[in-house]
CSV table of C-alpha atoms in Angstrom, one decimal:
chain,number,residue,atom,x,y,z
A,5,MET,CA,-47.2,-20.4,-51.5
A,6,SER,CA,-45.4,-23.1,-49.5
A,7,ASP,CA,-41.7,-23.9,-49.7
A,8,SER,CA,-42.2,-27.4,-51.2
A,9,ARG,CA,-43.8,-25.9,-54.3
A,10,LEU,CA,-41.1,-23.4,-54.7
A,11,LEU,CA,-38.4,-26.1,-54.7
A,12,GLN,CA,-39.9,-28.2,-57.5
A,13,THR,CA,-37.0,-27.3,-59.8
A,14,SER,CA,-33.8,-25.5,-59.2
A,15,ARG,CA,-34.7,-22.8,-61.8
A,16,ARG,CA,-38.1,-22.1,-60.2
A,17,GLY,CA,-36.4,-22.2,-56.8
A,18,ALA,CA,-33.8,-19.6,-57.9
A,19,PHE,CA,-36.5,-17.5,-59.5
A,20,GLY,CA,-38.6,-17.7,-56.4
A,21,ARG,CA,-35.7,-16.7,-54.2
A,22,ALA,CA,-35.0,-13.8,-56.5
A,23,LEU,CA,-38.6,-12.7,-56.5
A,24,ALA,CA,-38.8,-13.0,-52.7
A,25,ALA,CA,-35.7,-11.0,-52.3
A,26,CYS,CA,-37.0,-8.3,-54.7
A,27,CYS,CA,-40.3,-8.2,-52.8
A,28,ALA,CA,-38.5,-7.9,-49.5
A,29,LEU,CA,-36.4,-5.1,-50.9
A,30,LEU,CA,-39.4,-3.3,-52.1
A,31,LEU,CA,-41.2,-3.8,-48.8
A,32,PHE,CA,-38.2,-2.6,-46.9
A,33,ALA,CA,-37.9,0.5,-49.1
A,34,SER,CA,-41.6,1.2,-48.7
A,35,GLN,CA,-41.4,0.8,-44.9
A,36,ALA,CA,-38.3,3.0,-44.8
A,37,ALA,CA,-40.1,5.7,-46.8
A,38,VAL,CA,-43.1,5.6,-44.5
A,39,GLU,CA,-41.0,5.7,-41.4
A,40,ALA,CA,-38.9,8.6,-42.9
A,41,GLN,CA,-42.1,10.5,-43.7
A,42,THR,CA,-43.6,9.8,-40.3
A,43,LEU,CA,-40.4,11.0,-38.5
A,44,SER,CA,-40.3,14.1,-40.7
A,45,HIS,CA,-43.9,14.8,-39.7
A,46,ASP,CA,-43.0,14.3,-36.0
A,47,ARG,CA,-40.1,16.7,-36.2
A,48,GLU,CA,-42.2,19.3,-37.9
A,49,MET,CA,-44.9,18.9,-35.3
A,50,GLY,CA,-42.2,19.3,-32.6
A,51,ARG,CA,-40.8,22.5,-34.2
A,52,THR,CA,-44.3,23.9,-34.4
A,53,MET,CA,-45.0,23.1,-30.7
A,54,LEU,CA,-41.6,24.5,-29.7
A,55,GLY,CA,-42.4,27.8,-31.5
A,56,VAL,CA,-45.8,28.2,-29.9
A,57,ILE,CA,-44.4,27.4,-26.4
A,58,LYS,CA,-41.6,29.9,-26.9
A,59,SER,CA,-44.2,32.6,-27.8
A,60,ASP,CA,-46.2,31.8,-24.7
A,61,ILE,CA,-43.1,32.1,-22.5
A,62,LYS,CA,-41.9,35.2,-24.2
A,63,LYS,CA,-45.2,37.0,-23.7
A,64,ASN,CA,-46.1,35.8,-20.2
A,65,TYR,CA,-43.1,34.7,-18.2
A,66,TYR,CA,-42.9,36.8,-15.0
A,67,ASP,CA,-39.2,37.6,-15.2
A,68,PRO,CA,-38.3,39.8,-18.2
A,69,SER,CA,-34.7,38.5,-18.1
A,70,PHE,CA,-36.0,34.9,-18.3
A,71,ARG,CA,-33.8,33.9,-15.3
A,72,GLY,CA,-30.8,35.0,-17.3
A,73,ILE,CA,-31.6,32.7,-20.3
A,74,ASP,CA,-31.0,34.0,-23.8
A,75,LEU,CA,-34.5,33.0,-25.0
A,76,ASP,CA,-33.7,33.0,-28.8
A,77,ALA,CA,-30.5,31.0,-28.4
A,78,HIS,CA,-32.1,28.6,-25.9
A,79,PHE,CA,-34.9,27.7,-28.3
A,80,LYS,CA,-32.8,27.7,-31.4
A,81,ALA,CA,-30.5,25.1,-29.8
A,82,ALA,CA,-33.6,23.0,-29.1
A,83,GLU,CA,-34.8,23.4,-32.7
A,84,GLY,CA,-31.5,22.1,-33.9
A,85,GLN,CA,-31.8,19.0,-31.6
A,86,ILE,CA,-35.3,18.3,-32.9
A,87,LYS,CA,-34.0,18.2,-36.5
A,88,GLN,CA,-31.8,15.3,-35.4
A,89,ALA,CA,-34.4,13.5,-33.2
A,90,ALA,CA,-34.8,9.8,-34.0
A,91,SER,CA,-38.4,9.4,-32.6
A,92,VAL,CA,-41.4,11.3,-31.4
A,93,ASN,CA,-40.5,10.5,-27.8
A,94,GLU,CA,-37.2,12.2,-28.3
A,95,VAL,CA,-38.9,15.2,-29.9
A,96,LEU,CA,-41.2,15.5,-26.8
A,97,SER,CA,-38.3,15.0,-24.4
A,98,ILE,CA,-36.3,17.8,-26.1
A,99,ILE,CA,-39.3,20.2,-25.7
A,100,ALA,CA,-39.7,19.2,-22.1
A,101,GLN,CA,-36.0,19.7,-21.3
A,102,THR,CA,-36.1,23.1,-23.0
A,103,VAL,CA,-38.9,24.3,-20.8
A,104,MET,CA,-37.4,22.7,-17.6
A,105,GLY,CA,-34.3,24.8,-18.3
A,106,PHE,CA,-36.1,27.7,-16.6
A,107,LYS,CA,-35.8,25.7,-13.3
A,108,ASP,CA,-39.0,26.9,-11.6
A,109,SER,CA,-41.9,24.9,-10.3
A,110,HIS,CA,-44.7,26.4,-12.4
A,111,THR,CA,-43.2,26.4,-15.9
A,112,TYR,CA,-43.5,23.0,-17.6
A,113,PHE,CA,-44.5,21.4,-20.9
A,114,LEU,CA,-47.9,19.5,-21.1
A,115,PRO,CA,-47.3,16.8,-23.7
A,116,PRO,CA,-50.0,15.2,-25.8
A,117,LEU,CA,-52.0,12.5,-24.0
A,118,ARG,CA,-50.8,8.9,-24.5
A,119,PRO,CA,-53.2,6.2,-25.9
A,120,THR,CA,-52.3,4.0,-22.9
A,121,ARG,CA,-52.6,4.5,-19.2
A,122,VAL,CA,-50.4,2.7,-16.7
A,123,GLU,CA,-51.3,1.9,-13.1
A,124,HIS,CA,-48.0,1.1,-11.3
A,125,GLY,CA,-49.6,-0.3,-8.2
A,126,TRP,CA,-47.3,1.6,-5.7
A,127,GLN,CA,-46.8,5.1,-4.4
A,128,ILE,CA,-43.8,6.8,-3.0
A,129,GLN,CA,-43.3,10.0,-1.0
A,130,MET,CA,-40.6,12.0,0.6
A,131,ILE,CA,-40.7,11.9,4.4
A,132,GLY,CA,-38.1,14.3,5.6
A,133,ASP,CA,-35.2,13.7,3.3
A,134,THR,CA,-35.9,10.0,2.7
A,135,CYS,CA,-38.1,8.5,0.0
A,136,TYR,CA,-40.5,5.7,1.2
A,137,VAL,CA,-43.1,3.5,-0.3
A,138,VAL,CA,-46.3,4.7,1.3
A,139,ALA,CA,-48.9,2.5,-0.5
A,140,VAL,CA,-49.0,-0.8,-2.5
A,141,GLN,CA,-52.1,-1.9,-4.4
A,142,PRO,CA,-53.4,-5.4,-3.5
A,143,GLY,CA,-53.0,-7.8,-6.4
A,144,SER,CA,-50.4,-5.7,-8.2
A,145,ASP,CA,-47.1,-6.9,-9.5
A,146,ALA,CA,-45.5,-4.6,-6.9
A,147,GLU,CA,-47.2,-6.7,-4.1
A,148,ALA,CA,-46.1,-9.9,-5.8
A,149,LYS,CA,-42.5,-8.7,-6.0
A,150,GLY,CA,-42.6,-8.0,-2.2
A,151,LEU,CA,-42.7,-4.2,-2.3
A,152,LYS,CA,-44.2,-3.0,1.0
A,153,PRO,CA,-45.1,0.3,2.8
A,154,GLY,CA,-42.1,1.3,4.8
A,155,ASP,CA,-39.5,0.2,2.2
A,156,ARG,CA,-37.0,2.9,1.4
A,157,ILE,CA,-36.5,3.8,-2.3
A,158,ILE,CA,-32.9,4.5,-3.1
A,159,GLY,CA,-33.1,4.7,-6.9
A,160,VAL,CA,-35.7,4.6,-9.8
A,161,GLU,CA,-34.6,3.7,-13.3
A,162,GLY,CA,-31.0,4.3,-12.4
A,163,PHE,CA,-31.6,7.8,-10.9
A,164,LYS,CA,-31.0,8.5,-7.2
A,165,VAL,CA,-34.1,9.8,-5.5
A,166,SER,CA,-33.9,13.0,-3.5
A,167,ARG,CA,-36.4,15.6,-2.3
A,168,ALA,CA,-35.1,18.0,-5.0
A,169,GLU,CA,-35.2,15.5,-7.9
A,170,LEU,CA,-38.4,13.5,-7.1
A,171,PRO,CA,-40.9,16.0,-8.7
A,172,LYS,CA,-38.8,15.9,-11.9
A,173,LEU,CA,-38.6,12.1,-11.9
A,174,GLN,CA,-42.4,11.8,-11.4
A,175,TYR,CA,-43.0,14.2,-14.2
A,176,VAL,CA,-40.8,12.3,-16.6
A,177,PHE,CA,-41.8,8.7,-15.7
A,178,HIS,CA,-45.6,9.4,-15.3
A,179,LEU,CA,-46.5,12.2,-17.7
A,180,LEU,CA,-43.8,12.8,-20.3
A,181,SER,CA,-42.6,9.3,-20.9
A,182,PRO,CA,-44.7,6.8,-19.0
A,183,ARG,CA,-43.0,3.5,-18.2
A,184,THR,CA,-44.9,0.2,-18.2
A,185,GLY,CA,-42.4,-1.1,-15.7
A,186,MET,CA,-39.7,0.4,-13.5
A,187,ALA,CA,-36.4,-0.8,-12.0
A,188,LEU,CA,-36.2,0.1,-8.3
A,189,VAL,CA,-33.4,-0.1,-5.8
A,190,VAL,CA,-35.1,-0.8,-2.5
A,191,GLN,CA,-33.8,-0.8,1.1
A,192,LYS,CA,-35.8,-3.0,3.4
A,193,PRO,CA,-36.4,-2.1,7.1
A,194,ASP,CA,-33.6,-4.6,8.1
A,195,GLY,CA,-31.1,-2.6,6.0
A,196,LYS,CA,-30.7,-5.0,3.1
A,197,GLN,CA,-30.9,-3.6,-0.4
A,198,GLN,CA,-32.7,-5.3,-3.3
A,199,GLN,CA,-33.1,-4.5,-7.0
A,200,ILE,CA,-36.7,-5.0,-8.1
A,201,SER,CA,-38.3,-4.7,-11.5
A,202,VAL,CA,-42.0,-3.8,-11.0
A,203,GLN,CA,-44.5,-4.0,-13.9
A,204,GLY,CA,-47.5,-1.8,-14.1
A,205,LYS,CA,-51.0,-2.6,-15.4
A,206,VAL,CA,-51.5,-1.2,-18.9
A,207,TYR,CA,-54.9,0.0,-20.0
A,208,GLU,CA,-55.2,0.6,-23.7
A,209,GLY,CA,-57.3,3.5,-24.8
A,210,LYS,CA,-57.9,6.1,-27.5
A,211,VAL,CA,-57.1,9.7,-26.9
A,212,LEU,CA,-57.2,11.2,-30.5
A,213,ILE,CA,-60.1,13.3,-31.6
A,214,ASP,CA,-61.3,13.2,-35.2
A,215,LEU,CA,-63.5,16.1,-36.3
A,216,GLN,CA,-65.2,13.9,-38.9
A,217,THR,CA,-66.1,11.0,-36.7
A,218,GLY,CA,-66.1,12.6,-33.2
A,219,MET,CA,-64.2,11.6,-30.1
A,220,ALA,CA,-62.5,8.3,-30.5
A,221,SER,CA,-62.2,7.6,-26.8
A,222,GLU,CA,-64.8,5.3,-25.1
A,223,ARG,CA,-67.2,7.8,-23.4
A,224,SER,CA,-68.2,5.4,-20.7
A,225,GLN,CA,-64.6,4.7,-19.7
A,226,LEU,CA,-63.9,8.4,-19.5
A,227,ILE,CA,-66.9,8.9,-17.2
A,228,ARG,CA,-65.8,6.0,-15.0
A,229,GLU,CA,-62.3,7.5,-14.7
A,230,SER,CA,-63.5,10.9,-13.9
A,231,GLN,CA,-65.8,9.5,-11.2
A,232,THR,CA,-62.8,7.6,-9.7
A,233,ILE,CA,-60.7,10.8,-9.6
A,234,ALA,CA,-63.6,12.7,-8.1
A,235,ARG,CA,-63.9,10.2,-5.3
A,236,LEU,CA,-60.1,10.3,-4.6
A,237,TYR,CA,-60.1,14.1,-4.4
A,238,ARG,CA,-63.3,14.7,-2.5
A,239,HIS,CA,-63.3,16.9,0.6
A,240,ARG,CA,-64.1,15.0,3.8
A,241,TYR,CA,-65.0,16.4,7.2
A,242,TYR,CA,-65.7,15.0,10.6
A,243,GLU,CA,-67.5,16.6,13.5
A,244,ILE,CA,-66.6,15.4,17.0
A,245,GLY,CA,-69.4,16.8,19.2
A,246,ASP,CA,-68.9,20.5,20.0
A,247,ASP,CA,-65.2,20.1,20.4
A,248,VAL,CA,-63.4,19.4,17.1
A,249,PHE,CA,-64.0,19.9,13.4
A,250,ILE,CA,-61.6,17.9,11.1
A,251,TRP,CA,-61.4,18.8,7.5
A,252,LYS,CA,-59.4,16.8,5.0
A,253,MET,CA,-58.8,19.2,2.1
A,254,PRO,CA,-57.2,17.6,-0.9
A,255,GLN,CA,-57.1,20.7,-3.1
A,256,PHE,CA,-58.2,24.3,-3.2
A,257,ASP,CA,-61.1,23.8,-5.6
A,258,LEU,CA,-64.4,24.6,-3.8
A,259,SER,CA,-66.9,27.3,-4.6
A,260,GLU,CA,-67.3,30.3,-2.3
A,261,ARG,CA,-70.6,28.9,-1.0
A,262,GLN,CA,-69.0,25.5,-0.1
A,263,ILE,CA,-66.1,27.3,1.7
A,264,ASP,CA,-68.6,29.4,3.7
A,265,GLU,CA,-70.8,26.3,4.6
A,266,LEU,CA,-67.8,24.3,5.9
A,267,MET,CA,-66.4,27.2,7.9
A,268,SER,CA,-69.8,27.9,9.4
A,269,LYS,CA,-69.6,24.3,10.9
A,270,ALA,CA,-66.0,24.8,12.0
A,271,LYS,CA,-66.8,28.1,13.8
A,272,LYS,CA,-69.1,26.2,16.2
A,273,ARG,CA,-66.3,24.1,17.5
A,274,LYS,CA,-63.5,24.7,20.0
A,275,ALA,CA,-60.8,23.4,17.7
A,276,MET,CA,-60.2,22.7,14.0
A,277,VAL,CA,-57.8,20.4,12.3
A,278,LEU,CA,-57.2,21.4,8.7
A,279,ASP,CA,-55.4,18.5,7.0
A,280,LEU,CA,-53.5,19.8,4.0
A,281,ARG,CA,-51.3,16.8,3.5
A,282,GLY,CA,-51.1,15.9,-0.1
A,283,ASN,CA,-52.8,19.1,-1.1
A,284,GLY,CA,-51.0,20.4,-4.2
A,285,GLY,CA,-52.7,23.8,-4.2
A,286,GLY,CA,-55.5,25.1,-6.5
A,287,ALA,CA,-57.3,28.4,-7.0
A,288,GLU,CA,-56.0,31.6,-5.5
A,289,SER,CA,-59.5,32.8,-5.0
A,290,VAL,CA,-60.3,29.8,-2.8
A,291,LEU,CA,-57.2,30.4,-0.7
A,292,LEU,CA,-58.2,34.0,-0.1
A,293,ARG,CA,-61.8,33.1,0.7
A,294,LEU,CA,-60.8,30.5,3.3
A,295,LEU,CA,-58.3,32.8,4.9
A,296,GLY,CA,-60.9,35.5,5.2
A,297,HIS,CA,-62.8,33.3,7.7
A,298,PHE,CA,-60.0,33.5,10.2
A,299,PHE,CA,-59.7,37.3,10.5
A,300,ASP,CA,-61.9,40.3,11.5
A,301,ARG,CA,-59.8,42.5,9.3
A,302,ASN,CA,-58.2,42.3,5.8
A,303,VAL,CA,-54.8,40.6,5.9
A,304,LYS,CA,-52.0,40.9,3.5
A,305,VAL,CA,-50.8,37.5,2.3
A,306,GLY,CA,-47.9,38.8,0.4
A,307,ASP,CA,-46.8,40.5,-2.9
A,308,LEU,CA,-47.2,39.0,-6.3
A,309,LYS,CA,-44.2,40.0,-8.4
A,310,ARG,CA,-45.0,40.0,-12.1
A,311,ARG,CA,-43.2,41.2,-15.1
A,312,SER,CA,-44.5,44.7,-15.2
A,313,GLU,CA,-46.0,45.2,-11.7
A,314,THR,CA,-45.9,44.1,-8.1
A,315,ARG,CA,-49.3,44.0,-6.4
A,316,PRO,CA,-50.4,43.0,-2.9
A,317,LEU,CA,-52.3,39.8,-2.4
A,318,VAL,CA,-55.0,40.4,0.3
A,319,ALA,CA,-57.4,38.1,2.0
A,320,LYS,CA,-60.6,40.1,2.8
A,321,THR,CA,-62.3,39.4,6.1
A,322,ARG,CA,-65.6,37.5,6.0
A,323,GLY,CA,-67.0,39.6,8.8
A,324,ALA,CA,-66.8,40.2,12.6
A,325,ASN,CA,-67.2,36.5,13.5
A,326,PRO,CA,-64.0,34.8,12.5
A,327,PHE,CA,-63.0,31.3,13.6
A,328,ALA,CA,-61.9,31.8,17.3
A,329,GLY,CA,-60.9,28.2,18.3
A,330,LYS,CA,-57.6,26.4,18.3
A,331,LEU,CA,-56.3,25.7,14.8
A,332,PHE,CA,-54.0,22.9,13.8
A,333,VAL,CA,-52.7,22.6,10.2
A,334,LEU,CA,-51.2,19.4,9.0
A,335,VAL,CA,-48.7,19.4,6.1
A,336,ASP,CA,-46.3,17.1,4.4
A,337,SER,CA,-43.8,17.0,1.5
A,338,ASP,CA,-46.7,16.9,-1.0
A,339,SER,CA,-48.3,20.1,0.4
A,340,ALA,CA,-47.6,22.6,-2.3
A,341,SER,CA,-48.6,26.1,-3.7
A,342,ALA,CA,-51.7,27.4,-2.0
A,343,ALA,CA,-51.4,24.9,0.8
A,344,GLU,CA,-48.0,26.2,1.7
A,345,VAL,CA,-49.1,29.8,1.5
A,346,PHE,CA,-52.0,29.0,3.9
A,347,ALA,CA,-49.6,27.4,6.4
A,348,ARG,CA,-47.2,30.3,6.2
A,349,VAL,CA,-50.0,32.8,6.9
A,350,VAL,CA,-51.0,30.8,9.9
A,351,GLN,CA,-47.4,31.0,11.2
A,352,ASN,CA,-46.9,34.7,10.4
A,353,GLU,CA,-50.2,35.7,12.0
A,354,LYS,CA,-49.9,33.2,14.9
A,355,LEU,CA,-53.3,31.7,14.1
A,356,GLY,CA,-52.4,28.2,15.1
A,357,ILE,CA,-49.8,25.4,15.0
A,358,VAL,CA,-48.4,23.8,11.8
A,359,ILE,CA,-47.6,20.2,12.2
A,360,GLY,CA,-45.9,17.6,10.0
A,361,ASP,CA,-43.1,17.7,7.4
A,362,ARG,CA,-41.5,20.5,5.5
A,363,THR,CA,-43.7,21.4,2.5
A,364,ALA,CA,-42.8,21.1,-1.2
A,365,GLY,CA,-41.5,24.6,-1.9
A,366,LEU,CA,-43.5,24.9,-5.1
A,367,VAL,CA,-45.1,28.3,-4.6
A,368,MET,CA,-44.9,30.4,-7.8
A,369,ARG,CA,-48.1,31.1,-9.7
A,370,GLY,CA,-48.6,29.6,-13.1
A,371,LYS,CA,-51.1,29.9,-15.9
A,372,SER,CA,-51.9,27.1,-18.4
A,373,TYR,CA,-51.9,27.7,-22.1
A,374,ASP,CA,-53.6,25.0,-24.2
A,375,HIS,CA,-53.0,24.4,-27.9
A,376,GLN,CA,-53.8,21.9,-30.6
A,377,PHE,CA,-51.9,20.6,-33.6
A,378,GLY,CA,-53.5,19.4,-36.8
A,379,GLN,CA,-56.7,19.9,-38.7
A,380,ASN,CA,-59.0,16.9,-39.1
A,381,LEU,CA,-56.9,14.9,-36.6
A,382,LEU,CA,-56.2,17.0,-33.5
A,383,ILE,CA,-53.3,16.6,-31.0
A,384,TYR,CA,-53.7,18.6,-27.8
A,385,TYR,CA,-50.7,19.9,-25.9
A,386,GLY,CA,-49.9,22.9,-23.8
A,387,VAL,CA,-47.5,24.7,-21.4
A,388,VAL,CA,-47.8,26.1,-17.9
A,389,VAL,CA,-45.9,29.4,-17.6
A,390,THR,CA,-45.0,31.1,-14.3
A,391,ASP,CA,-46.6,34.5,-14.4
A,392,ALA,CA,-45.9,35.6,-10.8
A,393,ASP,CA,-43.6,34.9,-7.8
A,394,LEU,CA,-45.2,35.3,-4.4
A,395,VAL,CA,-43.2,36.9,-1.6
A,396,THR,CA,-45.1,36.4,1.6
A,397,ALA,CA,-45.8,39.1,4.2
A,398,ASP,CA,-42.5,38.4,6.0
A,399,GLY,CA,-40.6,39.3,2.9
A,400,LYS,CA,-39.6,35.8,1.9
A,401,SER,CA,-40.2,33.5,-1.0
A,402,LEU,CA,-41.2,29.9,-0.3
A,403,GLU,CA,-40.0,28.7,-3.7
A,404,ARG,CA,-37.5,25.8,-3.3
A,405,VAL,CA,-37.7,26.4,0.5
A,406,GLY,CA,-41.1,25.4,1.7
A,407,VAL,CA,-42.7,25.9,5.1
A,408,VAL,CA,-40.9,24.3,8.1
A,409,PRO,CA,-43.6,23.2,10.5
A,410,ASP,CA,-43.8,24.4,14.1
A,411,GLU,CA,-43.8,20.8,15.2
A,412,LEU,CA,-41.9,18.2,13.0
A,413,MET,CA,-43.9,15.0,13.1
A,414,LEU,CA,-42.8,12.3,10.7
A,415,PRO,CA,-44.0,8.7,10.3
A,416,GLY,CA,-41.2,6.2,10.4
A,417,ALA,CA,-40.9,3.0,8.4
A,418,ASP,CA,-42.7,1.0,11.2
A,419,ASP,CA,-45.6,3.5,11.1
A,420,LEU,CA,-45.9,3.2,7.3
A,421,ALA,CA,-45.8,-0.6,7.5
A,422,ALA,CA,-48.5,-0.7,10.2
A,423,GLY,CA,-50.6,2.1,8.6
A,424,ARG,CA,-50.2,4.3,11.7
A,425,ASP,CA,-50.6,8.1,11.5
A,426,PRO,CA,-48.5,9.9,14.1
């Protein structure tokens, strides 16, 4: 009904205004009731998740003293915070902060997937103790705003960037609470600082699963995304005559047969370059299989210290024909977990030379526990729990320390800008 008809007489106008006000009041009350009901549901969901995660940690955490944390008091305080939470994002943040309170690399909350995916169009990395932009996607808002490889990142969303804090920032901004845009403090190669707000590209999607109607996600889109990830993380190798075998290994995820096949090629060469830069780790069994090809004897990698036992971690020899050439292992600040252990064994056993940057120092062993909330409509979440600390054969833990390379070789801002690899 239009305003002109409502104003035909003052009485009808007054009545109309009263009716409109009444309807608005009823609508507001209805919305408030729905929002209150939704928030109550979100809080209950959070308390349920928190209880399940507490149980996982209590049963499986490697340290029976929980790093000095009073487990019951720690989670009771979090439950009290959830009761006061004002949104589902706050609920999830409380759970994440509670789990991060253990302060180790392999214990963290896996939040439910978001219905949107953000491509930020830029990538950063610690090089030494400095954070640099290492890649910018063509056509992105980052490129339009003038962000370039070689730019130094001073701050992200008001937080100062350091080697110790970067993994936490990446977890929060990319997994726990994804941002569609980020405010950056950038220092250009000429020393000038700029504040840049960079918007990401948002892809809408569906991640809920309904048992009555099936998966709500677009199957073809999921397939395309999985194929893209597979291409990004594929293993690549190059053979330079009889002299050099170069293996770019993005993660420890191959089968025993695949490891054996690649190493049979490497053993025919005089030298091998194993590029573990950006390798975040993977399966313990793959690490041990690979190491076995470099020894004619069984080699102790270290000791796995668990809650109720300490047991040796041993790489069994793959026979009397180990790799006998020169070995060069490349690492950087993103080399973590199994990649770091491999590099340390190379150093301890004097197998070759480790070149690059100090590694991540994320070397504990974690196990993932997956859960679901709901009945017809399912929400998936989980937690990774540290179930062992690895002390290498030299009696040291690499956690928060990393591997210092035999030869420190870092790209500078000019190298990054020009795409050069030292």
